[in-house]
Rosetta silent file (secondary structure, phi, psi, omega in degrees, C-alpha in Angstrom):
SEQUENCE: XXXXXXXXXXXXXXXXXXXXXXXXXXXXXXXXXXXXXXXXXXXXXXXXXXXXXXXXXXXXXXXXXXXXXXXXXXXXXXXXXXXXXXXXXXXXXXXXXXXXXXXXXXXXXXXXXXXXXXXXXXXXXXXXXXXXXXXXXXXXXXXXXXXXXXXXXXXXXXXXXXXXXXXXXXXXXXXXXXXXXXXXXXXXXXXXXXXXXXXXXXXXXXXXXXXXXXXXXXXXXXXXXXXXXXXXXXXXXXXXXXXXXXXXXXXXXXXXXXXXXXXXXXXXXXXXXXXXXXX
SCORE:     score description
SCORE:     0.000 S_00000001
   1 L     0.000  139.698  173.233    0.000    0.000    0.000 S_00000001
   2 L  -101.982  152.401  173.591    1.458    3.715   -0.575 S_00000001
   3 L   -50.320  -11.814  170.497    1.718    6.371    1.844 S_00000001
   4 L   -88.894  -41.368  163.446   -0.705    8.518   -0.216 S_00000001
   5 L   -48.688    5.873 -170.276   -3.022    6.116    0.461 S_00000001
   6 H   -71.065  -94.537  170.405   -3.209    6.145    3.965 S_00000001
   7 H   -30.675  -16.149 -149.583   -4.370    9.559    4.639 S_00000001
   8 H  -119.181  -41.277 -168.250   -7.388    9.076    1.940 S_00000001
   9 H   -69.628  -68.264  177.536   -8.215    5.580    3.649 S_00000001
  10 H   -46.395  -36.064  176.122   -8.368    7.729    6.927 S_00000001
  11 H   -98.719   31.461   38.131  -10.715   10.208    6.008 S_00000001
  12 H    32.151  -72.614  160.708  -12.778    7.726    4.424 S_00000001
  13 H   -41.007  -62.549  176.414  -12.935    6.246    8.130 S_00000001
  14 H   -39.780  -46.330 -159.506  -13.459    9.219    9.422 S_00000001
  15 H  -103.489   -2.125  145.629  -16.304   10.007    7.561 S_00000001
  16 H   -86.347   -3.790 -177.810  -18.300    6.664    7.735 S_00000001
  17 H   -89.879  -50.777 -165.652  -17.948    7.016   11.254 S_00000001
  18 H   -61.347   -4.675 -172.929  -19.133   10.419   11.631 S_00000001
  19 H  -101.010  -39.583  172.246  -22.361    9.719    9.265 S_00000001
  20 H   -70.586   15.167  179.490  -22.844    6.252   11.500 S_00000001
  21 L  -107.327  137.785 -169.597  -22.982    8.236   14.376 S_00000001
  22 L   -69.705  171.208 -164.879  -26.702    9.233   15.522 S_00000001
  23 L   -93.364  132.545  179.096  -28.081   12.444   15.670 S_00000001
  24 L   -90.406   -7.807  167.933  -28.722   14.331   18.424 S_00000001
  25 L   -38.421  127.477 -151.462  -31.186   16.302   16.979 S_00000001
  26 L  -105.134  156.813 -178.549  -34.682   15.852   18.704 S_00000001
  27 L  -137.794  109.428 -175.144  -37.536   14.650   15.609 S_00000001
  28 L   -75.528  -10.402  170.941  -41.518   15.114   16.643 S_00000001
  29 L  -145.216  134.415  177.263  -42.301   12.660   13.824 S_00000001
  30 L   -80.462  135.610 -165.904  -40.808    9.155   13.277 S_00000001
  31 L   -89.191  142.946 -175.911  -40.151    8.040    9.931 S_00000001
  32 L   -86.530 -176.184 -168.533  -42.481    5.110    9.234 S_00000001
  33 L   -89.118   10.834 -173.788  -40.965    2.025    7.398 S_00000001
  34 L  -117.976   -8.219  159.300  -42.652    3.209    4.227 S_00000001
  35 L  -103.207  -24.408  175.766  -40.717    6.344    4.355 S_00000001
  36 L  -112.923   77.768  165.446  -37.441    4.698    4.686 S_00000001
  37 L   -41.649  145.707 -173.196  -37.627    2.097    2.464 S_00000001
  38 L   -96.232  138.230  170.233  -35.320   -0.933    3.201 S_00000001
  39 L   -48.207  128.310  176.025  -32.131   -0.378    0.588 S_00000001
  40 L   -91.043  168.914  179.982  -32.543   -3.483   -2.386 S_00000001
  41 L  -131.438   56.357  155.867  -29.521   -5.712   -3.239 S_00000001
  42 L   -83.235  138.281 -155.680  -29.324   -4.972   -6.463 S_00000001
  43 L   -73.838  -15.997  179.100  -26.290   -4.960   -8.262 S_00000001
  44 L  -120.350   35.063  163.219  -27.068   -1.707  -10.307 S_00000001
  45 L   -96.739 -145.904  164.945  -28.007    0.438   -6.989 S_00000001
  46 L   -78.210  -46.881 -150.564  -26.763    2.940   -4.600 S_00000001
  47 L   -89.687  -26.288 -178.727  -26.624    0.608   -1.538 S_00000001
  48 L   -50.781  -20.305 -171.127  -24.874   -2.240   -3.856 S_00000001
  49 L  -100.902  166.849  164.764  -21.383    0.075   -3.404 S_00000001
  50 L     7.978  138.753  141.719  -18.923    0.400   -0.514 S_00000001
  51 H   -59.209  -67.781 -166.816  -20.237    1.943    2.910 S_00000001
  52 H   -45.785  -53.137  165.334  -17.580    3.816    2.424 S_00000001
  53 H   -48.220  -66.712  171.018  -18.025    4.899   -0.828 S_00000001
  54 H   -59.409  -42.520 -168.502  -22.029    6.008   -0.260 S_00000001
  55 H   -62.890  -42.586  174.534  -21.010    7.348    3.430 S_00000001
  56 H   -61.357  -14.240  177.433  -18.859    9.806    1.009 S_00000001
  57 H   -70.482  -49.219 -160.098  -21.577   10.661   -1.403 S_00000001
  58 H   -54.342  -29.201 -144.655  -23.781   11.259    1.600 S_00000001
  59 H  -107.725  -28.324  144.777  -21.575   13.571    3.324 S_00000001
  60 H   -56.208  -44.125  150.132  -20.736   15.745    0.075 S_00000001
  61 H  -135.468   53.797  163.287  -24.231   15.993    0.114 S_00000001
  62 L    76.315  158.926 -176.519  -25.250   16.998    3.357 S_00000001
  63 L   -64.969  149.996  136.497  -28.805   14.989    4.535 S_00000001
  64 L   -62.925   55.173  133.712  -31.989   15.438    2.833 S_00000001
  65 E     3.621   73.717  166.988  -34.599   16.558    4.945 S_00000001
  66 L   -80.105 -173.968 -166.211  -38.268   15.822    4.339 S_00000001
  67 L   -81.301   11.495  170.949  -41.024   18.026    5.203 S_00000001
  68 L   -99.430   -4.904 -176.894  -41.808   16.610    8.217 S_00000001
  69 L   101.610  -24.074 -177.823  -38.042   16.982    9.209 S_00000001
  70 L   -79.506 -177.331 -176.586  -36.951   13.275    8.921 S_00000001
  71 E   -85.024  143.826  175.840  -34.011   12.115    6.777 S_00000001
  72 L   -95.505  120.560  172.001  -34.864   11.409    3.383 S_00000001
  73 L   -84.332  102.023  175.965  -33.015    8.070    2.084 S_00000001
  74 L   -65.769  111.587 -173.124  -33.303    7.829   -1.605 S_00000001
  75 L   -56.189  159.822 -156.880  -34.821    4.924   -2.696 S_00000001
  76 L  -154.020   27.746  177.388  -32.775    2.529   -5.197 S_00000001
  77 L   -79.573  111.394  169.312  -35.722    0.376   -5.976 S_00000001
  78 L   -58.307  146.126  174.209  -35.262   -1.362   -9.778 S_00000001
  79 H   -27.069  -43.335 -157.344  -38.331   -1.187  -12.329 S_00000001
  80 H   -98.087  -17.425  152.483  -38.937   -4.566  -12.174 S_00000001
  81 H   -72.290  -30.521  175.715  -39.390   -4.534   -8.497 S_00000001
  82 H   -68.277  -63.814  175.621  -41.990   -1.652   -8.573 S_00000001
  83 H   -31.271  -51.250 -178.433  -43.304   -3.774  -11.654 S_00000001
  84 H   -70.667  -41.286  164.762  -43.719   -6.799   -9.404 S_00000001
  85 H   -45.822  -16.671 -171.786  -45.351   -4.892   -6.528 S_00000001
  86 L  -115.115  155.570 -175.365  -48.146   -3.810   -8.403 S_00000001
  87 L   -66.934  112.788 -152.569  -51.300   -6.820   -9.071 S_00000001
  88 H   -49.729  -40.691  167.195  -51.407   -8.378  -11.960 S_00000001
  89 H   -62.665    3.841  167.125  -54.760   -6.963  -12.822 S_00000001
  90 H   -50.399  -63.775 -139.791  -53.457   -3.583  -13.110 S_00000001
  91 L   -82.315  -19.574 -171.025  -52.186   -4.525  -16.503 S_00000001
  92 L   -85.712  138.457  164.668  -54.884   -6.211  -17.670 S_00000001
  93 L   -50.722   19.787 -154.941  -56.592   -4.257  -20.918 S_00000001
  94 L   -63.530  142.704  165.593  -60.439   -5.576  -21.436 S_00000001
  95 H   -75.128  -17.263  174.276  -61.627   -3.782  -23.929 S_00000001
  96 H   -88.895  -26.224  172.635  -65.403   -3.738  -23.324 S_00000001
  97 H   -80.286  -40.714  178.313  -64.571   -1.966  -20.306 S_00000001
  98 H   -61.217  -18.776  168.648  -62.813    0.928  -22.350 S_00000001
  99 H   -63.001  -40.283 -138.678  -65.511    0.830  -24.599 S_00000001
 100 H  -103.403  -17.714  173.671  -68.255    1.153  -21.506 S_00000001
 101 H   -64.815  -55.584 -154.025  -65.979    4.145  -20.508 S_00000001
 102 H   -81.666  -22.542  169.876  -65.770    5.999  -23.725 S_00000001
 103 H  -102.467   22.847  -80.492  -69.869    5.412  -23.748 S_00000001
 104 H   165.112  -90.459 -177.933  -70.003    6.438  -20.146 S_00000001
 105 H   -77.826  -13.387  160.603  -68.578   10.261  -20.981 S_00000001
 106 H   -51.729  -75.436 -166.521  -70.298   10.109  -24.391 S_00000001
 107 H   -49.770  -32.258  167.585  -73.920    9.936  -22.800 S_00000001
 108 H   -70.263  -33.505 -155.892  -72.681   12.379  -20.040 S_00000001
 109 H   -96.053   -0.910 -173.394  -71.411   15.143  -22.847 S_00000001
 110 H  -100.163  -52.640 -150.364  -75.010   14.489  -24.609 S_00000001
 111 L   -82.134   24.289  141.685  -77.178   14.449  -21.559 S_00000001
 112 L  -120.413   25.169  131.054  -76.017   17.821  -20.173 S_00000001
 113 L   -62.676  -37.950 -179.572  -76.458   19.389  -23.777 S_00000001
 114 H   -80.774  -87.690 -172.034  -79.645   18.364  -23.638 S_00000001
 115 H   -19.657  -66.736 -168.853  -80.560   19.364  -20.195 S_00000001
 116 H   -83.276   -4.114  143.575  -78.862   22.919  -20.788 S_00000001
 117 H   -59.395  -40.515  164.605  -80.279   23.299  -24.067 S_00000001
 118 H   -90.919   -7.292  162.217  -83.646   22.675  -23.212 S_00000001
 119 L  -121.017   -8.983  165.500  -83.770   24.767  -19.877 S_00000001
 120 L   -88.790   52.527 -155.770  -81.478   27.348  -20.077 S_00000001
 121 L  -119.055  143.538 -134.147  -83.494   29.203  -22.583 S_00000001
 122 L   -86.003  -16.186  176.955  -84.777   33.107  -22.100 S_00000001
 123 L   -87.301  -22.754  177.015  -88.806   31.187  -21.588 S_00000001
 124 L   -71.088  -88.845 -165.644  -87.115   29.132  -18.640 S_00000001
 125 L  -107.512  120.115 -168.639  -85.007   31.976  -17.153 S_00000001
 126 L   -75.276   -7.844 -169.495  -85.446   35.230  -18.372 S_00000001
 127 L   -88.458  103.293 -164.463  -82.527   36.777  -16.375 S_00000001
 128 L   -32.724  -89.693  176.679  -79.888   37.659  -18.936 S_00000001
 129 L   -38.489  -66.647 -128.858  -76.501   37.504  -16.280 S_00000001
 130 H   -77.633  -38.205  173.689  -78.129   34.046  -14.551 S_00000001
 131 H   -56.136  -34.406 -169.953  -78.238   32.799  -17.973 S_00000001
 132 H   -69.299  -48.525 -176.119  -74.633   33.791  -19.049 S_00000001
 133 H   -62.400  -12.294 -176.833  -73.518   32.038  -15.602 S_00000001
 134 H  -104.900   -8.568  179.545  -74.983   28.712  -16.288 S_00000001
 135 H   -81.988  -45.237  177.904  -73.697   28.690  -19.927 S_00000001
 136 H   -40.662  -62.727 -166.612  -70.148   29.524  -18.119 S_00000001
 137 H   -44.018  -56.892 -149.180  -70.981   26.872  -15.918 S_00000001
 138 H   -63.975  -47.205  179.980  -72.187   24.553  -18.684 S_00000001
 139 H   -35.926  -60.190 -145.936  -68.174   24.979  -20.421 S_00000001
 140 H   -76.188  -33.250  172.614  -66.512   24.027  -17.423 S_00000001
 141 H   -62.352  -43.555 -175.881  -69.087   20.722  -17.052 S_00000001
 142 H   -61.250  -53.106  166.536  -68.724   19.911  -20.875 S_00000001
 143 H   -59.259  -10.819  161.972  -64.982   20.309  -20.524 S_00000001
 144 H   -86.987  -39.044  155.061  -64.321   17.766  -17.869 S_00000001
 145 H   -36.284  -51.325 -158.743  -66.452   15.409  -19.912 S_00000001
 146 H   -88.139  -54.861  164.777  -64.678   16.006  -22.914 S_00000001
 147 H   -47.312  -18.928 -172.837  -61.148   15.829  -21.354 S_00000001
 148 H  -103.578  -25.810  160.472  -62.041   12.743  -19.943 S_00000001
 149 H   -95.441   -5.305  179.431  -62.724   11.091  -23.330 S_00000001
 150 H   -75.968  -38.923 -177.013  -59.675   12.883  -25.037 S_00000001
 151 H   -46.753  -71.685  178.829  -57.600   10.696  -21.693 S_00000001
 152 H   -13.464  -58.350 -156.280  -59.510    7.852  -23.401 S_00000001
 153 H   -73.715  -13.942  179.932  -58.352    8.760  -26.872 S_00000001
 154 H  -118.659    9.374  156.493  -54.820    9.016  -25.870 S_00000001
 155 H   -96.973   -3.364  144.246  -54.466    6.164  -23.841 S_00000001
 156 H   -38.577  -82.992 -151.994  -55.731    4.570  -27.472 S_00000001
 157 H   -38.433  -51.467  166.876  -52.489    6.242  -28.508 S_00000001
 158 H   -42.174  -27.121 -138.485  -50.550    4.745  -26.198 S_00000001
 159 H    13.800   50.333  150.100  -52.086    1.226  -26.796 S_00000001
 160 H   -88.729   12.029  170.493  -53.163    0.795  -23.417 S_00000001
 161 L  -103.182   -9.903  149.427  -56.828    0.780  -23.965 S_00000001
 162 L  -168.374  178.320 -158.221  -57.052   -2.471  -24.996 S_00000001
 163 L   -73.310  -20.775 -167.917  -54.576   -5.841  -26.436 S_00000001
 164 L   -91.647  128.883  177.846  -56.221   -4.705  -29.862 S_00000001
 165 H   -81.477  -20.784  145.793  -54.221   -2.352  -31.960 S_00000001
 166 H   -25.449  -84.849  179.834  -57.123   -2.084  -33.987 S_00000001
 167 H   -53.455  -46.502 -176.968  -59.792   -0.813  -31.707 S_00000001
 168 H   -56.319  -26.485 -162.751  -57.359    1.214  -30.275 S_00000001
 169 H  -105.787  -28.564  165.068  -56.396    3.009  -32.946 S_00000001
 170 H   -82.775  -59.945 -174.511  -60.538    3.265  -34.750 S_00000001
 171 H   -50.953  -30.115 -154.332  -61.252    4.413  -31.104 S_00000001
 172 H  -104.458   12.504  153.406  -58.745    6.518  -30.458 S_00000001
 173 H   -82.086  -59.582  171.547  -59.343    8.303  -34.027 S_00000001
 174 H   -58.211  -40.817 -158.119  -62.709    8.823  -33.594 S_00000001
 175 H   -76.526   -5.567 -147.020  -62.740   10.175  -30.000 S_00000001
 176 H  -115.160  -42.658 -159.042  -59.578   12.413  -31.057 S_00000001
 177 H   -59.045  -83.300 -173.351  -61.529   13.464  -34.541 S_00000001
 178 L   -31.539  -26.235  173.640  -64.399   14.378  -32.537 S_00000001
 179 L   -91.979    8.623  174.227  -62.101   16.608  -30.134 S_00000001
 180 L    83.270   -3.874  171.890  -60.631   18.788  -32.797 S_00000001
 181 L  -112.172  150.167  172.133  -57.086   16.884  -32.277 S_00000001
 182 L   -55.777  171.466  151.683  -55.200   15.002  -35.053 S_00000001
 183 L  -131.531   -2.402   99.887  -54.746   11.539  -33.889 S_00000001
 184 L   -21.542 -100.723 -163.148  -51.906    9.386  -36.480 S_00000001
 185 H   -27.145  -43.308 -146.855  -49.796   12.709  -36.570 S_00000001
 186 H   -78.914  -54.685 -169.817  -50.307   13.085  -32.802 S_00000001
 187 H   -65.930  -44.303  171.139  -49.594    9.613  -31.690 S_00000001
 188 H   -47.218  -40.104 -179.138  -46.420    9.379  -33.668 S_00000001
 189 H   -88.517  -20.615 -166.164  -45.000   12.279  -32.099 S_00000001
 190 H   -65.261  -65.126  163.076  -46.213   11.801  -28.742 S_00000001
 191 H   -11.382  -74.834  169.004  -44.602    8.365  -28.791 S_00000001
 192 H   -35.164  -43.174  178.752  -41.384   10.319  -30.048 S_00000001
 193 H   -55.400  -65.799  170.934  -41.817   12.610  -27.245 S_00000001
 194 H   -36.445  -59.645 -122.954  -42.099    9.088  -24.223 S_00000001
 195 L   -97.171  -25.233 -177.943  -38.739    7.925  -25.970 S_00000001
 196 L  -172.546   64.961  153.821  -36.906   11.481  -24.899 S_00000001
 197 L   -36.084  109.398  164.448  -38.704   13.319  -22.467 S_00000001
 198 L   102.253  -17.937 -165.464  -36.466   16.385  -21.441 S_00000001
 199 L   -87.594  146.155 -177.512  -33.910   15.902  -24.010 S_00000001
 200 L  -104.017   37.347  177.155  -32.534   18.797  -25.472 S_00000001
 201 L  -148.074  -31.126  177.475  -32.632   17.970  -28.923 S_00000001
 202 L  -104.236  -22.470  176.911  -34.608   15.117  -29.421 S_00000001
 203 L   -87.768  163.246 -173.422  -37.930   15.655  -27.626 S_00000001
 204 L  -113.010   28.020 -179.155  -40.211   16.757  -29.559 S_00000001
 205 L  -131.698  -57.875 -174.765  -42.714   18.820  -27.199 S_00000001
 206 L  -128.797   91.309  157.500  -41.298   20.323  -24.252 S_00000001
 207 L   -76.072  123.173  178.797  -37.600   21.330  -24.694 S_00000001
 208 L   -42.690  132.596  178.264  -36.036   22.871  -21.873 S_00000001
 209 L   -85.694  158.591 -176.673  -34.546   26.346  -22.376 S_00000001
 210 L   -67.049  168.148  172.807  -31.064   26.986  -22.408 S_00000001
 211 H   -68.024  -55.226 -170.499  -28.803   29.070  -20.198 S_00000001
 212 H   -37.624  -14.024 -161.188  -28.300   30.951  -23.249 S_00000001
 213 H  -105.576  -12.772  176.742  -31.765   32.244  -23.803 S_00000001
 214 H  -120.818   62.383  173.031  -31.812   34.047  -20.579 S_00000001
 215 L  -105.099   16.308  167.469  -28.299   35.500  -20.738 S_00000001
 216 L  -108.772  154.406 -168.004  -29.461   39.151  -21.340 S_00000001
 217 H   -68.685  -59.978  164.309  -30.431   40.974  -18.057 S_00000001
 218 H   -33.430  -49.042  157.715  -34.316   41.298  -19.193 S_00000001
 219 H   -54.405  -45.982 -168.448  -34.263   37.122  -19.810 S_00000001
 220 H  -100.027    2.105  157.180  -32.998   36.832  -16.329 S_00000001
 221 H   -71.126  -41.097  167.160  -35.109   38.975  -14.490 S_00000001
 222 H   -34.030  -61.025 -144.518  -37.887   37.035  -16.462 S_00000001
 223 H   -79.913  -82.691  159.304  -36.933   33.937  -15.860 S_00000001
 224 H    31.400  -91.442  153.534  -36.336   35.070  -12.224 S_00000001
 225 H    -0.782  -82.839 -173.766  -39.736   36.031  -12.109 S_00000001
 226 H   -67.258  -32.920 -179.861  -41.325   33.182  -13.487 S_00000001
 227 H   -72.287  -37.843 -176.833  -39.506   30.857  -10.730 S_00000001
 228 H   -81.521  -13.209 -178.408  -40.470   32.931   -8.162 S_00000001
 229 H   -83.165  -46.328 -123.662  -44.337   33.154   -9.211 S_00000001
 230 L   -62.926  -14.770 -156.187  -44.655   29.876  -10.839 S_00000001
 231 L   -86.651  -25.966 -155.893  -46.312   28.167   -7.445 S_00000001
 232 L  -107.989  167.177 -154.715  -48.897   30.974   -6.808 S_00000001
 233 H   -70.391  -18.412 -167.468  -52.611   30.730   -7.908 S_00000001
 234 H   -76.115  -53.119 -161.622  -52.497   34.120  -10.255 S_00000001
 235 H   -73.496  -21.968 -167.879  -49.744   32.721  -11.841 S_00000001
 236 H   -69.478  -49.703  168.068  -50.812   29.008  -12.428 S_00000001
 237 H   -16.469  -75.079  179.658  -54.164   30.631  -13.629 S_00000001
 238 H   -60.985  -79.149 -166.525  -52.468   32.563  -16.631 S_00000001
 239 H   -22.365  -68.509  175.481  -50.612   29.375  -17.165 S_00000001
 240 H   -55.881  -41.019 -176.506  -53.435   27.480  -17.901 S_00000001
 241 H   -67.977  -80.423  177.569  -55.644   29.786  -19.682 S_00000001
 242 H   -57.957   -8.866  159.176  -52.786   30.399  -22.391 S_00000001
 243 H   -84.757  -57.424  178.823  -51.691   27.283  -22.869 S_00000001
 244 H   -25.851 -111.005 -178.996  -55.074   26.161  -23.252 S_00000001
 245 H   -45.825   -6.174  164.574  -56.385   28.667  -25.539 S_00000001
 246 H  -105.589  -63.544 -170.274  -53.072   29.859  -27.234 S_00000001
 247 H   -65.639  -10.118 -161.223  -50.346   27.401  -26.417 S_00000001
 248 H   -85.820  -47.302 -166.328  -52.351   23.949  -27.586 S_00000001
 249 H   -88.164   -6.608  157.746  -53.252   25.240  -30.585 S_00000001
 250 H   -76.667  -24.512  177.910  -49.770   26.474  -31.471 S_00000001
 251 H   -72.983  -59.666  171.310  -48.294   23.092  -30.520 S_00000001
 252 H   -25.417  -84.064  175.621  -50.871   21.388  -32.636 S_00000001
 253 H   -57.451  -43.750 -158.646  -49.840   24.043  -35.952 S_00000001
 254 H  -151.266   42.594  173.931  -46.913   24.933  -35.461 S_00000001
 255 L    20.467   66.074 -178.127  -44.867   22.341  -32.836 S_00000001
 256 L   -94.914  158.190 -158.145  -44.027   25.464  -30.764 S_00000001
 257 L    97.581  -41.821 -176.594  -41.735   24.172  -27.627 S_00000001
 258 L   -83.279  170.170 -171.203  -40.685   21.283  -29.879 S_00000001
 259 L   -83.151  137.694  173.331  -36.926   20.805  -31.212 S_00000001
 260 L  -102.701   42.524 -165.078  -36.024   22.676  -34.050 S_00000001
 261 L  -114.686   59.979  150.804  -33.104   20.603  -35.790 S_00000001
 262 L   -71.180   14.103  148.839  -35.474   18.747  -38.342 S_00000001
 263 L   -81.841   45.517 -166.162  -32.934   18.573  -40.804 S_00000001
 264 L  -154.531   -0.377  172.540  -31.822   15.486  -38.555 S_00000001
 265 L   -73.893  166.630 -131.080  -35.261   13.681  -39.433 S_00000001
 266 L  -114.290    0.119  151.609  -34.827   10.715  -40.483 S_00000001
 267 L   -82.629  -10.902  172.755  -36.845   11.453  -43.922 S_00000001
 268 L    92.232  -11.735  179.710  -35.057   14.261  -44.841 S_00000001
 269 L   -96.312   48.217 -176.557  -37.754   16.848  -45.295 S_00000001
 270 L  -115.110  -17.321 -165.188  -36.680   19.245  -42.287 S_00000001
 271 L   -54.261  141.453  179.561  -33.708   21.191  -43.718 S_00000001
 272 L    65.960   16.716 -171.597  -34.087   24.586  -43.510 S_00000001
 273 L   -98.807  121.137 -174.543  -37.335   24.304  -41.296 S_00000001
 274 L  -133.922  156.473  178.944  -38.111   26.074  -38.266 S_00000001
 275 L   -50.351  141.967  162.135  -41.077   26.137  -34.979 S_00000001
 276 L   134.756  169.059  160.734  -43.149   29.031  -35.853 S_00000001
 277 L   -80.733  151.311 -178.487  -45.816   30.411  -38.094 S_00000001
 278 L    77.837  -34.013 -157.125  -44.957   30.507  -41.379 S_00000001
 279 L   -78.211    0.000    0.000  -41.877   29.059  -40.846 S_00000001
């Protein structure tokens, strides 16, 4: 062994001892055994290396705190253990029940057209405002319906609404027609999207922005901004409303968000092609 190894070995020591030593710290809530998962002995985890080695990770970076105060232990649980844990009938696909769904929120988006067609009318209530408010109302009812069969139409996409790629794909056309969204076009990219969430070149829906884009003092007071708002209700509010009504239908036309190096497709028709109108 060499003498520079010594010293490295020692503080090594040191510093599994000092992480094995308990805390004196008083705690008002005890972590249950479902917050501290017991560490797997899998060969591609955390807990598979050294003590030593993980007491040094730990201690570069300082405990983890959840919001109750205990230590948070990162769980190192593989796929196929989570996979095993859940009941085999999660997985299963009947298709007559996704059918009895998708005719389930049909019959809900007809029966409260019908309801608020035939009584919200100026010989039922003659009050102008009372009228406007139940038509408001009537959006917000229609739109959970109708969001609830586009989930339908894109778990079609997905082919998780049933073992048939058929039905999935005549269901998951129609219910998608009927919403005003492509559905072929859609599922192809969305797919594309699953395969490289996050990536900054390859997904094709929500690319992350760069340092670069807020490197003028107006981008980083923005972006600033936007971090410190994004949490409160004014701001989530605006969020929603413009992606909805602006941002959907720009993704939809004009992939805005999405990566713009489509000369890297793998047909060849992107060169010189950019997000945007027009473009």
């Amino acid at each position: 062994m060499s003498t520079t190894a010594l010293p490295r070995n020692e503080a090594m020591r040191r510093t599994a001892a000092m992480d094995s030593t308990p805390s004196t710290s008083s705690n008002s809530s005890a972590a249950s055994p479902s917050d501290t998962p017991t560490q797997s002995p899998s060969s591609s985890s955390l807990s598979s290396l050294g003590s030593v080695d993980e007491s040094l990770l730990k201690s570069s970076r300082g405990k983890m705190l959840d919001t109750y105060g205990n230590e948070f232990q990162i769980p190192d649980y593989t796929i196929k253990q989570i996979r095993d844990a859940i009941p085999a009938h999660c997985f299963e696909r009947p298709g007559a029940r996704g059918l009895a769904y998708v005719a389930r929120d049909v019959a809900s988006l007809a029966a409260t057209f019908y309801v608020f067609n035939s009584y919200v009318t100026p010989e039922t209530i003659p009050s102008t405002p009372v009228r406007a408010g139940l038509w408001a109302l009537y959006t917000v009812i229609q739109g959970l319906f109708g969001t609830g069969l586009w989930v339908l139409a894109h778990e079609c996409g997905h082919q998780s609404f049933s073992p048939s790629k058929t039905l999935n794909d005549t269901v998951g056309w129609i219910c998608h027609s009927a919403l005003l969204v492509p559905y072929f076009s859609w599922k192809i990219s969305h797919g594309k999207h699953h395969k490289a969430t996050g990536h900054l070149e390859r997904d094709m829906v929500f690319i992350p922005k760069r340092r670069e884009e807020y490197a003028s003092r107006m981008g980083y007071l923005v972006h600033e901004l936007s971090e410190a708002a994004e949490e409160t209700p004014i701001a989530t509010a605006i969020h929603m409303f413009s992606q909805q009504i602006g941002g959907w239908l720009m993704y939809l036309t004009t992939n805005v968000t999405g990566h713009n190096n489509h000369e890297k497709q793998a047909e060849g028709k992107g060169q010189g092609k950019k997000n945007g109108f027009w473009t």
